[in-house]
Amino acid sequence: MVLKEPDCKVRKEKSMTKLNFADKKITFASSMTEFHYFEPDTVNEAISLLKKFKGYIFAGGTFILPSMRRGEIEPRAFINIKKIESLQFEPRMKNGMVIISSLSTLSGLESSDLLHSKCPVLCDASSSIASFQIRNLATLGGNVCGGGMDILPILIVLNATSVMRDERGQRSIPVSKMQDERSLFQNGSKSILLYVSFVPPSKDEIVAFRKIDDALQVGFRSLSLALRLKRFRKRIQKACIVLGMGALYTIRLEDAEHILEGSDGNGQVIISASDAALTTLKQFESTMDWYAVDIVRVILMRTLREVLS
Ligand SMILES: Cc1cc2nc3c(=O)[nH]c(=O)nc-3n(C[C@H](O)[C@H](O)[C@H](O)COP(=O)(O)OP(=O)(O)OC[C@H]3O[C@@H](n4cnc5c(N)ncnc54)[C@H](O)[C@@H]3O)c2cc1C
């Protein structure tokens, strides 16, 4: 096996800048650590490199490079998977399932004809992320495996499956369990996400995505909400509501789901379901920003009103 190792070693250097901001001392630190850089041609090569160098998978680099600059990670190696041909394919249908490669860029998802017809909400969510330049580089894999929080809630409501590969072989796990995998990525990547798959929602189901951005740049963490409602004869049979909290974690709003299920989704039910979201969020209060809890209640109420009216 021939491993390419372009000459890409970065000299070790550290720079620190201290700023006096009002009466608080804020320290910005940026560190550059020497690391190896590889561009394997196959998934197997990438896995051997991961094992040997205990490095990080590098896809678009839009999350991992800023993390390195902020000194949050000190990678020993980057394994750039963008040249792996088997991971380069457009979203497609196979056996009634939508299959999306981990290397699909967010701009590719945004403009995919297949996704526009089978699951337009995924196009909407992709187009809500960052700028066009970033979406051109950023990948689905990077978003799901560590870098973002807008695509994960939708994939969870779609009941999607992640297909991962590591040195032990290939395995499928529900995307809802990716959160546990993401914590592993903090200390280097252990496995590679190959693709995600899901059965497209049927025409009578409602799937919606809403996002609250920090439009005023005041330092608010962004929030995203994905929901899926299945109705039969004007009654909500099944509800799934997932909240994405910045790049931190996802929360399933089960108390709200229980209130909606079996109901006709009238105005009073919507208010009760939105209030019930607060019960779920109580458990997370200590880790959530003070403003976030009430925003979730309002955004859920508005979204339910829009989709059920
Ligand atoms: C200015 C800016 C704004 C942003 N705004 C948003 C936003 O609004 N919403 C949002 O969700 N995100 C946002 N992001 C975060 C992020 O860049 C994107 O979500 C993007 O999708 C990450 O993809 P990437 O390919 O660049 O990941 P990378 O930076 O290459 O990788 C991210 C992480 O995932 C791992 N990884 C990547 N691919 C795989 C794989 N196939 N298998 C296993 N592990 C893998 C890497 O090891 C790394 O830990 C923003 C980033 C920037 C810089």
Coordinates of C-alpha atoms and ligand atoms in Angstrom, one line a residue:
M1 CA 0.0 0.0 0.0
V2 CA 1.5 3.4 -1.0
L3 CA 0.6 6.2 1.3
K4 CA 1.0 9.7 0.0
E5 CA 2.5 12.1 2.5
P6 CA 2.8 15.5 0.9
D7 CA 5.3 17.8 2.5
C8 CA 3.0 19.6 4.8
K9 CA 4.6 19.9 8.2
V10 CA 3.8 23.0 10.0
R11 CA 6.4 24.5 12.4
K12 CA 5.5 24.6 16.1
E13 CA 4.7 28.1 17.1
K14 CA 2.4 29.7 19.6
S15 CA 1.1 33.2 19.7
M16 CA -0.9 34.8 22.5
T17 CA -2.6 38.2 22.5
K18 CA -4.0 39.8 25.6
L19 CA -6.8 42.3 25.1
N20 CA -8.2 44.6 27.8
F21 CA -12.0 44.6 27.2
A22 CA -13.9 46.8 29.7
D23 CA -12.9 45.4 33.1
K24 CA -12.4 41.8 31.9
K25 CA -9.1 40.4 30.7
I26 CA -9.8 38.1 27.7
T27 CA -7.0 36.0 26.3
F28 CA -7.1 34.8 22.7
A29 CA -4.7 32.0 22.0
S30 CA -3.9 30.4 18.7
S31 CA -1.5 27.5 18.4
M32 CA -0.1 25.7 15.5
T33 CA 1.3 22.3 16.2
E34 CA 3.4 20.1 13.8
F35 CA 1.2 17.5 12.2
H36 CA 1.3 14.9 9.4
Y37 CA -1.1 15.3 6.4
F38 CA -2.3 12.4 4.2
E39 CA -4.5 12.1 1.2
P40 CA -5.4 8.4 1.0
D41 CA -7.2 7.0 -2.2
T42 CA -9.3 4.4 -0.4
V43 CA -11.3 4.0 2.8
N44 CA -9.0 1.1 3.9
E45 CA -5.9 3.3 3.5
A46 CA -7.6 6.0 5.6
I47 CA -8.4 3.5 8.3
S48 CA -4.8 2.2 8.5
L49 CA -3.6 5.8 8.8
L50 CA -6.1 6.5 11.5
K51 CA -4.9 3.5 13.5
K52 CA -1.2 4.4 12.9
F53 CA -1.3 8.1 13.6
K54 CA -4.3 8.5 15.8
G55 CA -5.2 11.6 13.8
Y56 CA -8.4 13.3 12.6
I57 CA -10.4 12.8 9.5
F58 CA -10.3 16.0 7.5
A59 CA -13.2 16.6 5.0
G60 CA -14.0 20.2 4.2
G61 CA -11.9 21.5 7.1
T62 CA -14.3 24.3 7.9
F63 CA -14.8 23.1 11.5
I64 CA -11.5 21.3 12.3
L65 CA -9.1 24.0 11.1
P66 CA -10.7 26.8 13.2
S67 CA -10.8 24.3 16.1
M68 CA -7.0 23.7 15.7
R69 CA -6.3 27.5 15.4
R70 CA -8.2 28.1 18.6
G71 CA -6.0 25.4 20.3
E72 CA -9.0 23.1 21.1
I73 CA -7.3 20.2 19.4
E74 CA -3.7 19.4 18.8
P75 CA -3.8 16.9 15.9
R76 CA -0.9 14.5 15.2
A77 CA -2.2 13.9 11.7
F78 CA -4.9 15.0 9.3
I79 CA -6.3 12.3 7.0
N80 CA -8.0 14.2 4.2
I81 CA -10.6 11.9 2.7
K82 CA -11.8 14.1 -0.1
K83 CA -9.8 12.1 -2.8
I84 CA -11.5 8.8 -1.9
E85 CA -13.5 8.0 -5.1
S86 CA -15.9 5.5 -3.5
L87 CA -17.2 8.4 -1.3
Q88 CA -17.8 10.7 -4.3
F89 CA -21.3 10.3 -5.4
E90 CA -24.5 12.4 -5.7
P91 CA -27.5 11.7 -3.5
R92 CA -29.3 8.7 -5.0
M93 CA -32.1 6.2 -4.4
K94 CA -31.3 2.5 -3.6
N95 CA -34.0 0.0 -2.6
G96 CA -36.4 2.7 -1.7
M97 CA -33.9 4.6 0.5
V98 CA -32.2 7.9 -0.1
I99 CA -28.4 7.5 0.2
I100 CA -26.2 10.5 0.8
S101 CA -22.4 10.2 0.8
S102 CA -20.5 11.7 3.7
L103 CA -18.5 13.7 1.2
S104 CA -21.6 15.5 -0.2
T105 CA -21.0 19.2 0.3
L106 CA -23.7 21.3 1.8
S107 CA -24.1 23.2 -1.5
G108 CA -24.5 19.8 -3.2
L109 CA -27.3 19.0 -0.8
E110 CA -28.9 22.4 -1.4
S111 CA -29.0 21.9 -5.2
S112 CA -29.8 18.2 -5.4
D113 CA -32.8 17.5 -7.5
L114 CA -33.4 14.2 -5.7
L115 CA -33.5 15.8 -2.3
H116 CA -35.7 18.6 -3.6
S117 CA -38.3 16.1 -4.6
K118 CA -37.9 13.5 -1.7
C119 CA -36.9 15.7 1.2
P120 CA -36.8 19.4 0.5
V121 CA -36.4 20.3 4.2
L122 CA -32.8 18.9 4.0
C123 CA -32.1 21.4 1.1
D124 CA -33.5 24.2 3.3
A125 CA -31.4 23.3 6.3
S126 CA -28.2 23.0 4.2
S127 CA -28.8 26.4 2.6
S128 CA -29.3 27.9 6.1
I129 CA -25.7 27.1 7.0
A130 CA -22.9 29.7 7.0
S131 CA -22.0 31.4 3.6
F132 CA -21.9 30.0 0.1
Q133 CA -18.1 29.7 0.2
I134 CA -18.3 27.6 3.4
R135 CA -21.1 25.4 2.1
N136 CA -19.0 24.7 -1.0
L137 CA -16.3 23.1 1.2
A138 CA -18.3 21.8 4.2
T139 CA -19.5 18.2 4.0
L140 CA -22.5 16.3 5.4
G141 CA -19.9 14.0 7.2
G142 CA -18.2 16.9 8.9
N143 CA -21.5 18.3 10.0
V144 CA -22.8 15.1 11.4
C145 CA -19.5 13.9 12.9
G146 CA -18.6 17.0 14.9
G147 CA -18.8 20.3 13.1
G148 CA -22.4 21.3 13.1
M149 CA -25.9 21.0 14.5
D150 CA -28.3 21.8 11.7
I151 CA -28.3 18.6 9.7
L152 CA -28.4 16.2 12.7
P153 CA -31.9 17.1 14.0
I154 CA -33.4 16.5 10.5
L155 CA -31.6 13.2 10.0
I156 CA -32.9 12.1 13.5
V157 CA -36.5 13.0 12.6
L158 CA -36.1 11.1 9.3
N159 CA -34.9 8.1 11.3
A160 CA -31.7 8.0 9.3
T161 CA -29.0 5.4 9.6
S162 CA -25.2 6.1 9.5
V163 CA -23.0 3.6 7.9
M164 CA -19.5 3.7 9.5
R165 CA -16.3 1.9 8.9
D166 CA -13.4 1.2 11.3
E167 CA -10.7 -1.4 11.6
R168 CA -13.3 -4.0 12.8
G169 CA -15.4 -3.5 9.7
Q170 CA -18.6 -1.8 8.6
R171 CA -21.6 -1.1 10.9
S172 CA -24.8 0.8 10.8
I173 CA -26.0 2.9 13.7
P174 CA -29.1 5.2 14.0
V175 CA -28.1 8.8 13.4
S176 CA -29.7 9.5 16.8
K177 CA -26.7 7.7 18.4
M178 CA -24.1 9.8 16.5
Q179 CA -23.9 12.0 19.5
D180 CA -22.1 9.3 21.5
E181 CA -19.8 8.8 18.5
R182 CA -19.1 12.5 18.3
S183 CA -17.6 12.6 21.8
L184 CA -15.1 10.0 20.6
F185 CA -14.0 12.3 17.8
Q186 CA -12.8 14.7 20.4
N187 CA -9.6 12.6 20.8
G188 CA -9.1 11.9 17.2
S189 CA -11.3 10.0 14.8
K190 CA -11.9 6.3 15.5
S191 CA -14.1 5.5 12.4
I192 CA -15.2 7.0 9.1
L193 CA -18.8 7.8 8.2
L194 CA -19.3 6.5 4.7
Y195 CA -22.9 7.5 4.0
V196 CA -26.3 8.1 5.6
S197 CA -29.6 6.6 4.4
F198 CA -33.3 7.0 5.2
V199 CA -36.7 6.2 3.8
P200 CA -38.1 9.4 2.4
P201 CA -41.1 10.7 4.3
S202 CA -44.5 10.0 2.6
K203 CA -46.5 12.9 1.0
D204 CA -49.0 13.0 3.9
E205 CA -46.3 13.6 6.5
I206 CA -45.2 17.0 7.6
V207 CA -41.4 17.6 8.0
A208 CA -40.3 21.1 9.0
F209 CA -37.1 22.8 9.9
R210 CA -36.6 26.2 11.7
K211 CA -33.5 28.0 12.8
I212 CA -32.8 30.9 15.0
D213 CA -29.5 32.5 14.1
D214 CA -27.4 35.0 15.9
A215 CA -28.3 37.6 13.2
L216 CA -27.3 40.5 15.4
Q217 CA -23.9 38.9 16.2
V218 CA -24.4 39.4 19.9
G219 CA -22.9 36.0 20.8
F220 CA -26.2 34.0 21.0
R221 CA -25.8 30.3 20.2
S222 CA -27.9 29.3 17.2
L223 CA -30.8 26.9 17.7
S224 CA -32.4 24.6 15.2
L225 CA -35.6 22.7 15.4
A226 CA -36.7 19.8 13.2
L227 CA -40.1 18.1 13.4
R228 CA -42.0 15.4 11.7
L229 CA -45.7 14.7 12.1
K230 CA -47.7 11.8 10.7
R231 CA -51.4 12.4 10.5
F232 CA -54.3 10.0 9.8
R233 CA -57.9 11.2 9.4
K234 CA -57.0 14.6 10.9
R235 CA -55.4 13.1 14.0
I236 CA -51.6 13.2 14.7
Q237 CA -50.6 9.6 14.9
K238 CA -46.8 10.1 15.5
A239 CA -44.7 13.1 16.4
C240 CA -40.9 13.5 16.5
I241 CA -39.4 16.9 17.5
V242 CA -35.6 17.4 17.8
L243 CA -33.8 20.5 18.9
G244 CA -30.2 21.2 17.9
M245 CA -28.3 23.4 20.3
G246 CA -25.4 25.2 18.7
A247 CA -22.6 22.7 18.1
L248 CA -23.3 21.1 21.5
Y249 CA -26.0 18.4 21.5
T250 CA -29.5 17.5 20.3
I251 CA -32.5 17.1 22.5
R252 CA -35.7 15.1 21.7
L253 CA -38.7 17.1 23.0
E254 CA -40.6 14.0 24.1
D255 CA -43.1 15.7 26.5
A256 CA -44.3 17.9 23.6
E257 CA -44.5 14.8 21.3
H258 CA -46.8 12.9 23.8
I259 CA -49.2 15.9 24.0
L260 CA -49.5 16.1 20.2
E261 CA -49.9 12.3 19.6
G262 CA -53.5 11.3 19.4
S263 CA -54.7 14.9 19.2
D264 CA -56.1 16.9 16.3
G265 CA -53.4 19.6 16.8
N266 CA -55.8 22.4 17.6
G267 CA -54.7 25.8 19.1
Q268 CA -55.0 24.7 22.7
V269 CA -53.0 21.5 22.0
I270 CA -50.2 23.6 20.4
I271 CA -50.0 25.8 23.5
S272 CA -49.9 22.8 25.8
A273 CA -47.2 21.0 23.6
S274 CA -45.0 24.1 23.6
D275 CA -45.3 24.5 27.3
A276 CA -44.5 20.8 27.7
A277 CA -41.2 21.4 25.9
L278 CA -40.2 23.4 29.0
T279 CA -40.6 20.3 31.1
T280 CA -38.1 18.4 28.9
L281 CA -35.7 21.3 28.8
K282 CA -35.7 21.7 32.7
Q283 CA -33.2 18.8 32.8
F284 CA -30.8 20.7 30.6
E285 CA -31.3 24.1 32.2
S286 CA -27.8 24.2 33.8
T287 CA -26.1 23.7 30.4
M288 CA -28.4 25.9 28.4
D289 CA -28.1 29.7 27.9
W290 CA -30.7 31.6 30.0
Y291 CA -32.5 32.9 26.9
A292 CA -32.7 29.6 25.0
V293 CA -35.5 27.9 27.0
D294 CA -38.1 30.4 26.2
I295 CA -37.0 30.8 22.6
V296 CA -37.6 27.1 22.1
R297 CA -41.1 27.3 23.5
V298 CA -41.9 30.2 21.1
I299 CA -40.3 28.7 18.0
L300 CA -42.0 25.4 18.6
M301 CA -45.4 27.1 19.0
R302 CA -44.9 29.2 15.8
T303 CA -43.8 26.2 13.8
L304 CA -46.7 24.0 14.9
R305 CA -49.1 26.8 14.1
E306 CA -47.6 27.2 10.7
V307 CA -47.6 23.5 9.8
L308 CA -51.0 22.6 11.3
S309 CA -53.0 25.6 10.2
Ligands
LIG1 C1 -18.2 30.7 9.6 C2 -18.8 29.4 9.9 C3 -20.2 29.3 10.1 C4 -20.8 28.0 10.4 N1 -22.1 28.0 10.5 C5 -22.7 26.8 10.7 C6 -24.1 26.7 10.8 O1 -24.9 27.7 10.7 N2 -24.7 25.5 11.1 C7 -23.9 24.3 11.2 O2 -24.5 23.2 11.4 N3 -22.6 24.4 11.1 C8 -21.9 25.6 10.9 N4 -20.6 25.6 10.8 C9 -19.8 24.4 11.2 C10 -19.2 23.5 10.2 O3 -18.2 24.1 9.5 C11 -20.1 22.8 9.2 O4 -21.2 22.3 9.9 C12 -19.5 21.7 8.3 O5 -20.5 20.9 7.8 C13 -18.4 20.9 8.7 O6 -18.0 20.1 7.6 P1 -16.5 19.9 7.1 O7 -16.5 18.9 6.0 O8 -15.8 21.2 6.9 O9 -15.9 19.2 8.5 P2 -14.4 19.1 8.9 O10 -14.0 20.4 9.6 O11 -13.5 18.5 7.9 O12 -14.6 18.0 10.1 C14 -15.4 18.2 11.2 C15 -15.3 17.0 12.2 O13 -15.9 15.9 11.6 C16 -15.0 14.8 11.5 N5 -15.3 14.2 10.2 C17 -15.5 14.8 9.0 N6 -15.9 13.9 8.1 C18 -15.9 12.7 8.7 C19 -16.3 11.4 8.2 N7 -16.7 11.1 7.0 N8 -16.2 10.4 9.1 C20 -15.8 10.6 10.4 N9 -15.4 11.8 10.9 C21 -15.5 12.9 10.0 C22 -13.6 15.5 11.5 O14 -12.6 14.6 12.0 C23 -13.9 16.6 12.5 O15 -13.8 16.2 13.8 C24 -20.0 26.8 10.5 C25 -18.6 27.0 10.3 C26 -18.0 28.2 10.0 C27 -16.5 28.3 9.8

